[in-house]
Each structure stands twice: as structure tokens, then as C-alpha cells.
Short mmCIF file of N, CA and C in Angstrom, two decimals:
data_model
loop_
_atom_site.label_atom_id
_atom_site.label_comp_id
_atom_site.label_asym_id
_atom_site.label_seq_id
_atom_site.Cartn_x
_atom_site.Cartn_y
_atom_site.Cartn_z
N MET A 6 16.47 8.22 27.26
CA MET A 6 15.30 8.95 27.68
C MET A 6 14.88 10.00 26.64
N ARG A 7 15.86 10.66 26.03
CA ARG A 7 15.55 11.66 25.00
C ARG A 7 14.89 11.01 23.80
N THR A 8 15.34 9.79 23.46
CA THR A 8 14.78 9.08 22.32
C THR A 8 13.31 8.75 22.57
N LEU A 9 13.01 8.29 23.77
CA LEU A 9 11.63 7.97 24.13
C LEU A 9 10.76 9.22 24.09
N SER A 10 11.27 10.31 24.61
CA SER A 10 10.52 11.57 24.59
C SER A 10 10.26 12.03 23.16
N ALA A 11 11.27 11.90 22.31
CA ALA A 11 11.11 12.29 20.90
C ALA A 11 10.08 11.40 20.21
N LEU A 12 10.11 10.11 20.49
CA LEU A 12 9.15 9.18 19.90
C LEU A 12 7.73 9.51 20.34
N ILE A 13 7.55 9.78 21.61
CA ILE A 13 6.23 10.15 22.13
C ILE A 13 5.74 11.44 21.48
N LEU A 14 6.63 12.41 21.32
CA LEU A 14 6.27 13.67 20.68
C LEU A 14 5.84 13.45 19.23
N VAL A 15 6.57 12.63 18.49
CA VAL A 15 6.23 12.35 17.09
C VAL A 15 4.86 11.68 17.00
N ILE A 16 4.62 10.69 17.84
CA ILE A 16 3.33 10.00 17.84
C ILE A 16 2.20 10.97 18.17
N ALA A 17 2.42 11.82 19.16
CA ALA A 17 1.40 12.81 19.54
C ALA A 17 1.11 13.77 18.39
N LEU A 18 2.15 14.21 17.68
CA LEU A 18 1.95 15.12 16.55
C LEU A 18 1.20 14.44 15.41
N LEU A 19 1.50 13.16 15.15
CA LEU A 19 0.78 12.43 14.11
C LEU A 19 -0.70 12.30 14.45
N ILE A 20 -0.98 11.99 15.69
CA ILE A 20 -2.38 11.87 16.12
C ILE A 20 -3.07 13.23 16.03
N LEU A 21 -2.39 14.28 16.45
CA LEU A 21 -2.94 15.63 16.38
C LEU A 21 -3.25 16.03 14.94
N TRP A 22 -2.35 15.66 14.01
CA TRP A 22 -2.54 15.94 12.58
C TRP A 22 -3.85 15.32 12.10
N ASP A 23 -4.07 14.03 12.43
CA ASP A 23 -5.28 13.34 12.01
C ASP A 23 -6.52 13.96 12.63
N VAL A 24 -6.45 14.26 13.91
CA VAL A 24 -7.60 14.84 14.62
C VAL A 24 -7.93 16.22 14.04
N ALA A 25 -6.92 17.01 13.72
CA ALA A 25 -7.15 18.34 13.15
C ALA A 25 -7.88 18.25 11.81
N TRP A 26 -7.46 17.33 10.95
CA TRP A 26 -8.14 17.17 9.66
C TRP A 26 -9.55 16.65 9.85
N TRP A 27 -9.73 15.74 10.78
CA TRP A 27 -11.04 15.15 11.02
C TRP A 27 -12.01 16.19 11.57
N LEU A 28 -11.61 16.89 12.63
CA LEU A 28 -12.50 17.87 13.25
C LEU A 28 -12.60 19.16 12.45
N GLY A 29 -11.48 19.61 11.90
CA GLY A 29 -11.47 20.89 11.20
C GLY A 29 -12.07 20.86 9.82
N PHE A 30 -11.90 19.74 9.10
CA PHE A 30 -12.33 19.70 7.71
C PHE A 30 -13.23 18.51 7.39
N GLY A 31 -13.60 17.73 8.39
CA GLY A 31 -14.50 16.60 8.15
C GLY A 31 -13.89 15.45 7.39
N VAL A 32 -12.58 15.30 7.45
CA VAL A 32 -11.90 14.20 6.77
C VAL A 32 -12.01 12.95 7.64
N SER A 33 -12.76 11.97 7.15
CA SER A 33 -13.00 10.75 7.93
C SER A 33 -11.78 9.84 7.91
N PRO A 34 -11.23 9.50 9.09
CA PRO A 34 -10.09 8.59 9.14
C PRO A 34 -10.56 7.14 9.00
N LEU A 35 -9.72 6.32 8.40
CA LEU A 35 -10.01 4.90 8.24
C LEU A 35 -8.77 4.12 8.64
N SER A 36 -8.91 3.26 9.64
CA SER A 36 -7.77 2.50 10.13
C SER A 36 -7.35 1.43 9.13
N PRO A 37 -6.08 1.02 9.16
CA PRO A 37 -5.62 -0.01 8.22
C PRO A 37 -6.34 -1.33 8.40
N TRP A 38 -6.70 -1.69 9.63
CA TRP A 38 -7.38 -2.97 9.84
C TRP A 38 -8.81 -2.93 9.32
N THR A 39 -9.46 -1.77 9.39
CA THR A 39 -10.80 -1.64 8.80
C THR A 39 -10.71 -1.68 7.28
N LEU A 40 -9.71 -1.02 6.72
CA LEU A 40 -9.51 -1.05 5.27
C LEU A 40 -9.25 -2.47 4.80
N LYS A 41 -8.48 -3.25 5.56
CA LYS A 41 -8.22 -4.65 5.20
C LYS A 41 -9.53 -5.43 5.07
N GLN A 42 -10.46 -5.20 5.97
CA GLN A 42 -11.76 -5.87 5.90
C GLN A 42 -12.55 -5.40 4.68
N MET A 43 -12.50 -4.10 4.41
CA MET A 43 -13.28 -3.53 3.31
C MET A 43 -12.82 -4.01 1.94
N VAL A 44 -11.51 -4.14 1.73
CA VAL A 44 -11.02 -4.52 0.40
C VAL A 44 -11.36 -5.96 0.05
N ASN A 45 -11.72 -6.76 1.04
CA ASN A 45 -12.06 -8.16 0.78
C ASN A 45 -13.56 -8.38 0.63
N GLN A 46 -14.34 -7.33 0.59
CA GLN A 46 -15.78 -7.44 0.43
C GLN A 46 -16.16 -7.25 -1.04
N ASP A 47 -17.37 -7.67 -1.38
CA ASP A 47 -17.86 -7.53 -2.76
C ASP A 47 -17.97 -6.06 -3.17
N ASN A 48 -18.38 -5.21 -2.25
CA ASN A 48 -18.53 -3.79 -2.56
C ASN A 48 -17.32 -3.01 -2.04
N ALA A 49 -16.13 -3.47 -2.40
CA ALA A 49 -14.89 -2.83 -1.95
C ALA A 49 -14.84 -1.39 -2.44
N PRO A 50 -14.25 -0.50 -1.66
CA PRO A 50 -14.15 0.90 -2.08
C PRO A 50 -13.14 1.06 -3.21
N VAL A 51 -13.29 2.15 -3.95
CA VAL A 51 -12.27 2.55 -4.91
C VAL A 51 -11.11 3.10 -4.09
N ILE A 52 -9.91 2.64 -4.35
CA ILE A 52 -8.74 3.12 -3.62
C ILE A 52 -7.93 4.02 -4.54
N ILE A 53 -7.84 5.29 -4.18
CA ILE A 53 -7.05 6.25 -4.94
C ILE A 53 -5.76 6.49 -4.19
N ASP A 54 -4.65 6.14 -4.83
CA ASP A 54 -3.32 6.28 -4.26
C ASP A 54 -2.70 7.55 -4.83
N VAL A 55 -2.44 8.53 -3.98
CA VAL A 55 -1.97 9.84 -4.45
C VAL A 55 -0.46 10.00 -4.37
N ARG A 56 0.26 8.89 -4.18
CA ARG A 56 1.72 8.96 -4.16
C ARG A 56 2.26 9.14 -5.58
N THR A 57 3.55 9.39 -5.68
CA THR A 57 4.18 9.56 -6.99
C THR A 57 4.12 8.24 -7.75
N PRO A 58 4.24 8.29 -9.09
CA PRO A 58 4.26 7.04 -9.85
C PRO A 58 5.37 6.08 -9.40
N ALA A 59 6.54 6.61 -9.04
CA ALA A 59 7.64 5.75 -8.58
C ALA A 59 7.28 5.06 -7.26
N GLU A 60 6.67 5.79 -6.34
CA GLU A 60 6.24 5.19 -5.07
C GLU A 60 5.18 4.11 -5.33
N PHE A 61 4.25 4.42 -6.22
CA PHE A 61 3.16 3.50 -6.53
C PHE A 61 3.71 2.21 -7.16
N GLU A 62 4.64 2.34 -8.09
CA GLU A 62 5.20 1.16 -8.76
C GLU A 62 6.00 0.30 -7.79
N ALA A 63 6.60 0.89 -6.77
CA ALA A 63 7.37 0.11 -5.80
C ALA A 63 6.46 -0.85 -5.04
N PHE A 64 5.32 -0.36 -4.58
CA PHE A 64 4.30 -1.20 -3.93
C PHE A 64 3.02 -0.40 -3.75
N HIS A 65 1.91 -1.09 -3.87
CA HIS A 65 0.61 -0.46 -3.67
C HIS A 65 -0.43 -1.51 -3.31
N ILE A 66 -1.57 -1.07 -2.86
CA ILE A 66 -2.68 -1.96 -2.55
C ILE A 66 -3.22 -2.49 -3.88
N PRO A 67 -3.46 -3.80 -3.99
CA PRO A 67 -4.01 -4.34 -5.24
C PRO A 67 -5.29 -3.60 -5.67
N HIS A 68 -5.39 -3.32 -6.95
CA HIS A 68 -6.53 -2.64 -7.58
C HIS A 68 -6.58 -1.14 -7.28
N ALA A 69 -5.59 -0.60 -6.57
CA ALA A 69 -5.56 0.84 -6.32
C ALA A 69 -5.29 1.57 -7.64
N ILE A 70 -5.78 2.79 -7.73
CA ILE A 70 -5.60 3.63 -8.91
C ILE A 70 -4.69 4.78 -8.52
N ASN A 71 -3.61 4.96 -9.29
CA ASN A 71 -2.65 6.02 -8.99
C ASN A 71 -3.07 7.33 -9.64
N VAL A 72 -3.34 8.33 -8.81
CA VAL A 72 -3.63 9.69 -9.25
C VAL A 72 -2.72 10.59 -8.41
N PRO A 73 -1.50 10.88 -8.91
CA PRO A 73 -0.51 11.59 -8.10
C PRO A 73 -0.99 12.96 -7.61
N PHE A 74 -0.60 13.28 -6.37
CA PHE A 74 -0.89 14.57 -5.75
C PHE A 74 0.08 15.61 -6.27
N PRO A 75 -0.32 16.81 -6.59
CA PRO A 75 -1.69 17.31 -6.59
C PRO A 75 -2.41 16.91 -7.87
N ALA A 76 -3.71 16.77 -7.80
CA ALA A 76 -4.51 16.38 -8.96
C ALA A 76 -5.75 17.26 -9.03
N THR A 77 -6.26 17.41 -10.24
CA THR A 77 -7.50 18.16 -10.41
C THR A 77 -8.68 17.26 -10.03
N LEU A 78 -9.82 17.87 -9.80
CA LEU A 78 -11.02 17.09 -9.49
C LEU A 78 -11.37 16.19 -10.67
N ALA A 79 -11.15 16.66 -11.89
CA ALA A 79 -11.44 15.84 -13.08
C ALA A 79 -10.56 14.59 -13.11
N GLU A 80 -9.29 14.73 -12.76
CA GLU A 80 -8.39 13.56 -12.72
C GLU A 80 -8.84 12.58 -11.65
N LEU A 81 -9.24 13.08 -10.50
CA LEU A 81 -9.72 12.22 -9.43
C LEU A 81 -11.04 11.57 -9.80
N ALA A 82 -11.93 12.33 -10.45
CA ALA A 82 -13.24 11.80 -10.84
C ALA A 82 -13.11 10.69 -11.87
N ALA A 83 -12.06 10.71 -12.68
CA ALA A 83 -11.86 9.64 -13.66
C ALA A 83 -11.66 8.29 -12.96
N ALA A 84 -11.13 8.31 -11.75
CA ALA A 84 -10.91 7.08 -10.99
C ALA A 84 -12.22 6.53 -10.45
N SER A 85 -13.18 7.40 -10.19
CA SER A 85 -14.48 6.99 -9.66
C SER A 85 -15.53 8.00 -10.10
N PRO A 86 -16.13 7.77 -11.28
CA PRO A 86 -17.10 8.75 -11.80
C PRO A 86 -18.36 8.91 -10.95
N ASP A 87 -18.75 7.87 -10.21
CA ASP A 87 -19.97 7.92 -9.39
C ASP A 87 -19.65 8.54 -8.03
N PRO A 88 -20.18 9.72 -7.73
CA PRO A 88 -19.86 10.39 -6.46
C PRO A 88 -20.44 9.71 -5.22
N THR A 89 -21.25 8.66 -5.40
CA THR A 89 -21.80 7.95 -4.24
C THR A 89 -21.00 6.69 -3.90
N ASN A 90 -20.06 6.29 -4.77
CA ASN A 90 -19.22 5.12 -4.48
C ASN A 90 -18.30 5.42 -3.31
N PRO A 91 -18.06 4.43 -2.44
CA PRO A 91 -17.07 4.65 -1.37
C PRO A 91 -15.67 4.76 -1.96
N ILE A 92 -14.92 5.73 -1.46
CA ILE A 92 -13.55 5.98 -1.92
C ILE A 92 -12.65 6.07 -0.70
N VAL A 93 -11.48 5.44 -0.81
CA VAL A 93 -10.44 5.58 0.22
C VAL A 93 -9.23 6.20 -0.47
N VAL A 94 -8.73 7.29 0.09
CA VAL A 94 -7.54 7.95 -0.45
C VAL A 94 -6.36 7.58 0.44
N VAL A 95 -5.27 7.18 -0.21
CA VAL A 95 -4.08 6.74 0.52
C VAL A 95 -2.84 7.41 -0.05
N CYS A 96 -1.88 7.70 0.83
CA CYS A 96 -0.57 8.18 0.43
C CYS A 96 0.46 7.37 1.21
N MET A 97 1.66 7.85 1.37
CA MET A 97 2.67 7.06 2.08
C MET A 97 2.49 7.11 3.60
N THR A 98 2.23 8.30 4.15
CA THR A 98 2.16 8.44 5.61
C THR A 98 0.85 9.02 6.11
N GLY A 99 -0.07 9.35 5.22
CA GLY A 99 -1.33 9.94 5.64
C GLY A 99 -1.32 11.45 5.69
N HIS A 100 -0.34 12.08 5.04
CA HIS A 100 -0.25 13.54 5.10
C HIS A 100 -0.56 14.22 3.77
N ARG A 101 -0.46 13.51 2.65
CA ARG A 101 -0.85 14.07 1.35
C ARG A 101 -2.32 13.79 1.06
N SER A 102 -2.86 12.75 1.64
CA SER A 102 -4.22 12.33 1.29
C SER A 102 -5.34 13.20 1.89
N PRO A 103 -5.23 13.76 3.11
CA PRO A 103 -6.36 14.55 3.63
C PRO A 103 -6.81 15.70 2.73
N PRO A 104 -5.90 16.48 2.13
CA PRO A 104 -6.39 17.54 1.24
C PRO A 104 -7.16 16.99 0.03
N VAL A 105 -6.78 15.79 -0.42
CA VAL A 105 -7.48 15.17 -1.55
C VAL A 105 -8.88 14.73 -1.13
N VAL A 106 -8.99 14.18 0.08
CA VAL A 106 -10.31 13.80 0.60
C VAL A 106 -11.20 15.04 0.65
N ARG A 107 -10.66 16.11 1.16
CA ARG A 107 -11.43 17.37 1.25
C ARG A 107 -11.83 17.86 -0.14
N GLN A 108 -10.91 17.77 -1.09
CA GLN A 108 -11.18 18.20 -2.47
C GLN A 108 -12.33 17.38 -3.07
N LEU A 109 -12.30 16.07 -2.87
CA LEU A 109 -13.37 15.21 -3.39
C LEU A 109 -14.71 15.54 -2.73
N ARG A 110 -14.70 15.77 -1.44
CA ARG A 110 -15.95 16.12 -0.73
C ARG A 110 -16.51 17.44 -1.24
N LYS A 111 -15.65 18.42 -1.43
CA LYS A 111 -16.10 19.71 -1.96
C LYS A 111 -16.63 19.56 -3.38
N GLY A 112 -16.13 18.53 -4.10
CA GLY A 112 -16.57 18.27 -5.47
C GLY A 112 -17.84 17.43 -5.55
N GLY A 113 -18.44 17.10 -4.40
CA GLY A 113 -19.71 16.39 -4.41
C GLY A 113 -19.65 14.92 -4.07
N TYR A 114 -18.47 14.40 -3.78
CA TYR A 114 -18.34 12.99 -3.40
C TYR A 114 -18.77 12.85 -1.93
N THR A 115 -19.58 11.84 -1.65
CA THR A 115 -20.22 11.76 -0.34
C THR A 115 -19.61 10.74 0.61
N ASP A 116 -18.90 9.75 0.10
CA ASP A 116 -18.38 8.67 0.95
C ASP A 116 -16.87 8.53 0.73
N VAL A 117 -16.12 9.49 1.25
CA VAL A 117 -14.67 9.54 1.03
C VAL A 117 -13.96 9.46 2.37
N MET A 118 -12.97 8.58 2.47
CA MET A 118 -12.23 8.39 3.72
C MET A 118 -10.73 8.48 3.47
N ASN A 119 -10.01 8.82 4.51
CA ASN A 119 -8.56 8.91 4.47
C ASN A 119 -7.96 7.69 5.16
N ALA A 120 -7.05 6.99 4.48
CA ALA A 120 -6.36 5.84 5.08
C ALA A 120 -5.37 6.37 6.11
N THR A 121 -5.71 6.19 7.37
CA THR A 121 -4.90 6.71 8.47
C THR A 121 -3.48 6.15 8.41
N TRP A 122 -2.52 7.02 8.46
CA TRP A 122 -1.08 6.72 8.45
C TRP A 122 -0.63 6.03 7.16
N GLY A 123 -1.46 6.04 6.14
CA GLY A 123 -1.08 5.66 4.80
C GLY A 123 -0.54 4.25 4.60
N MET A 124 0.29 4.14 3.56
CA MET A 124 0.84 2.84 3.17
C MET A 124 1.78 2.27 4.23
N LEU A 125 2.41 3.13 5.01
CA LEU A 125 3.28 2.62 6.07
C LEU A 125 2.49 1.78 7.06
N ALA A 126 1.34 2.29 7.49
CA ALA A 126 0.49 1.52 8.41
C ALA A 126 -0.10 0.30 7.72
N TRP A 127 -0.47 0.45 6.45
CA TRP A 127 -1.02 -0.67 5.69
C TRP A 127 -0.04 -1.85 5.70
N LYS A 128 1.22 -1.56 5.40
CA LYS A 128 2.23 -2.63 5.40
C LYS A 128 2.51 -3.12 6.81
N LEU A 129 2.59 -2.22 7.77
CA LEU A 129 2.87 -2.59 9.15
C LEU A 129 1.81 -3.56 9.70
N PHE A 130 0.56 -3.36 9.31
CA PHE A 130 -0.53 -4.21 9.78
C PHE A 130 -0.81 -5.38 8.84
N GLY A 131 0.13 -5.66 7.94
CA GLY A 131 0.03 -6.86 7.11
C GLY A 131 -0.88 -6.76 5.91
N GLY A 132 -1.15 -5.56 5.44
CA GLY A 132 -1.98 -5.40 4.25
C GLY A 132 -1.27 -5.93 3.02
N GLU A 133 -2.05 -6.49 2.11
CA GLU A 133 -1.49 -7.05 0.87
C GLU A 133 -1.02 -5.92 -0.04
N VAL A 134 0.14 -6.12 -0.66
CA VAL A 134 0.67 -5.16 -1.62
C VAL A 134 1.13 -5.89 -2.87
N GLU A 135 1.22 -5.13 -3.95
CA GLU A 135 1.80 -5.64 -5.19
C GLU A 135 2.67 -4.55 -5.78
N ALA A 136 3.55 -4.94 -6.68
CA ALA A 136 4.47 -3.99 -7.32
C ALA A 136 4.07 -3.83 -8.79
N GLY A 137 4.57 -2.76 -9.40
CA GLY A 137 4.28 -2.49 -10.81
C GLY A 137 3.11 -1.54 -10.95
N LYS A 138 2.70 -1.35 -12.20
CA LYS A 138 1.61 -0.39 -12.48
C LYS A 138 0.26 -0.97 -12.21
#
């Protein structure tokens, strides 16, 4: 019973974290299943992966660009120079990426989303991954 209560508490806190970023700072959440549909379209978003280089090399979404957190706006802008291009920011669990989404929005980027629950959800929902740089 304690394990179930702890699991429910963790899930509630994760949801609260996402809602707080969304409502408090305008960070748009993007579900893994919606991202799966988007990456297979002709106008796929730029995917900025803010995990460490070691995490990125272990596995990442194909065509993602690694810009480790924390990064300057100039480093992030190098991944997508056009501020009107759609961008999805991803990390391992969805907790490093919201500040980066906010940073890009403050820097003039208009279509920036946070990959909800990060790479863990991406893999859990069967998203394609590759290893290496």
C-alpha cells in the first residue's frame, strides 16, 4: 500500500511540475505520441536535446541536435537560426528542458515546445532512437 501511495504521489508531482511550467511561464507541453507524428512530417520540428553529451550519445531522437544544459541563447540559436521554425526541446525526464523553452521564447522564438516527460516517455511510447553523435 505504501508503494502505491508513493507512486501516486510521484505521478502527481510530475504532473504538477508540467502544469506549473505551462501556466506559470507559458511552456507548451508536447506529448510523446504527438511528437512521434511530427517527426515523420515534411516540416518536422528542430529537436534540441539538452542532455549531457554522454546521455545524448547513448541514445537520442534521430536528427536531434545536442546543446547541453545550461546553454546560452547564441548556442541554442545555432541549432535553429530562424525564430519562426518549430522547435521541440527534450531532456531525459522533462525537467531540464522547460527553462530552455522559456529562454528561447524570451529570445524571440515563437514556436517552442517542451517534450513532456522527456526521453523516458519517448522510449516508453516506442519513439525511434539512435546511438552516437
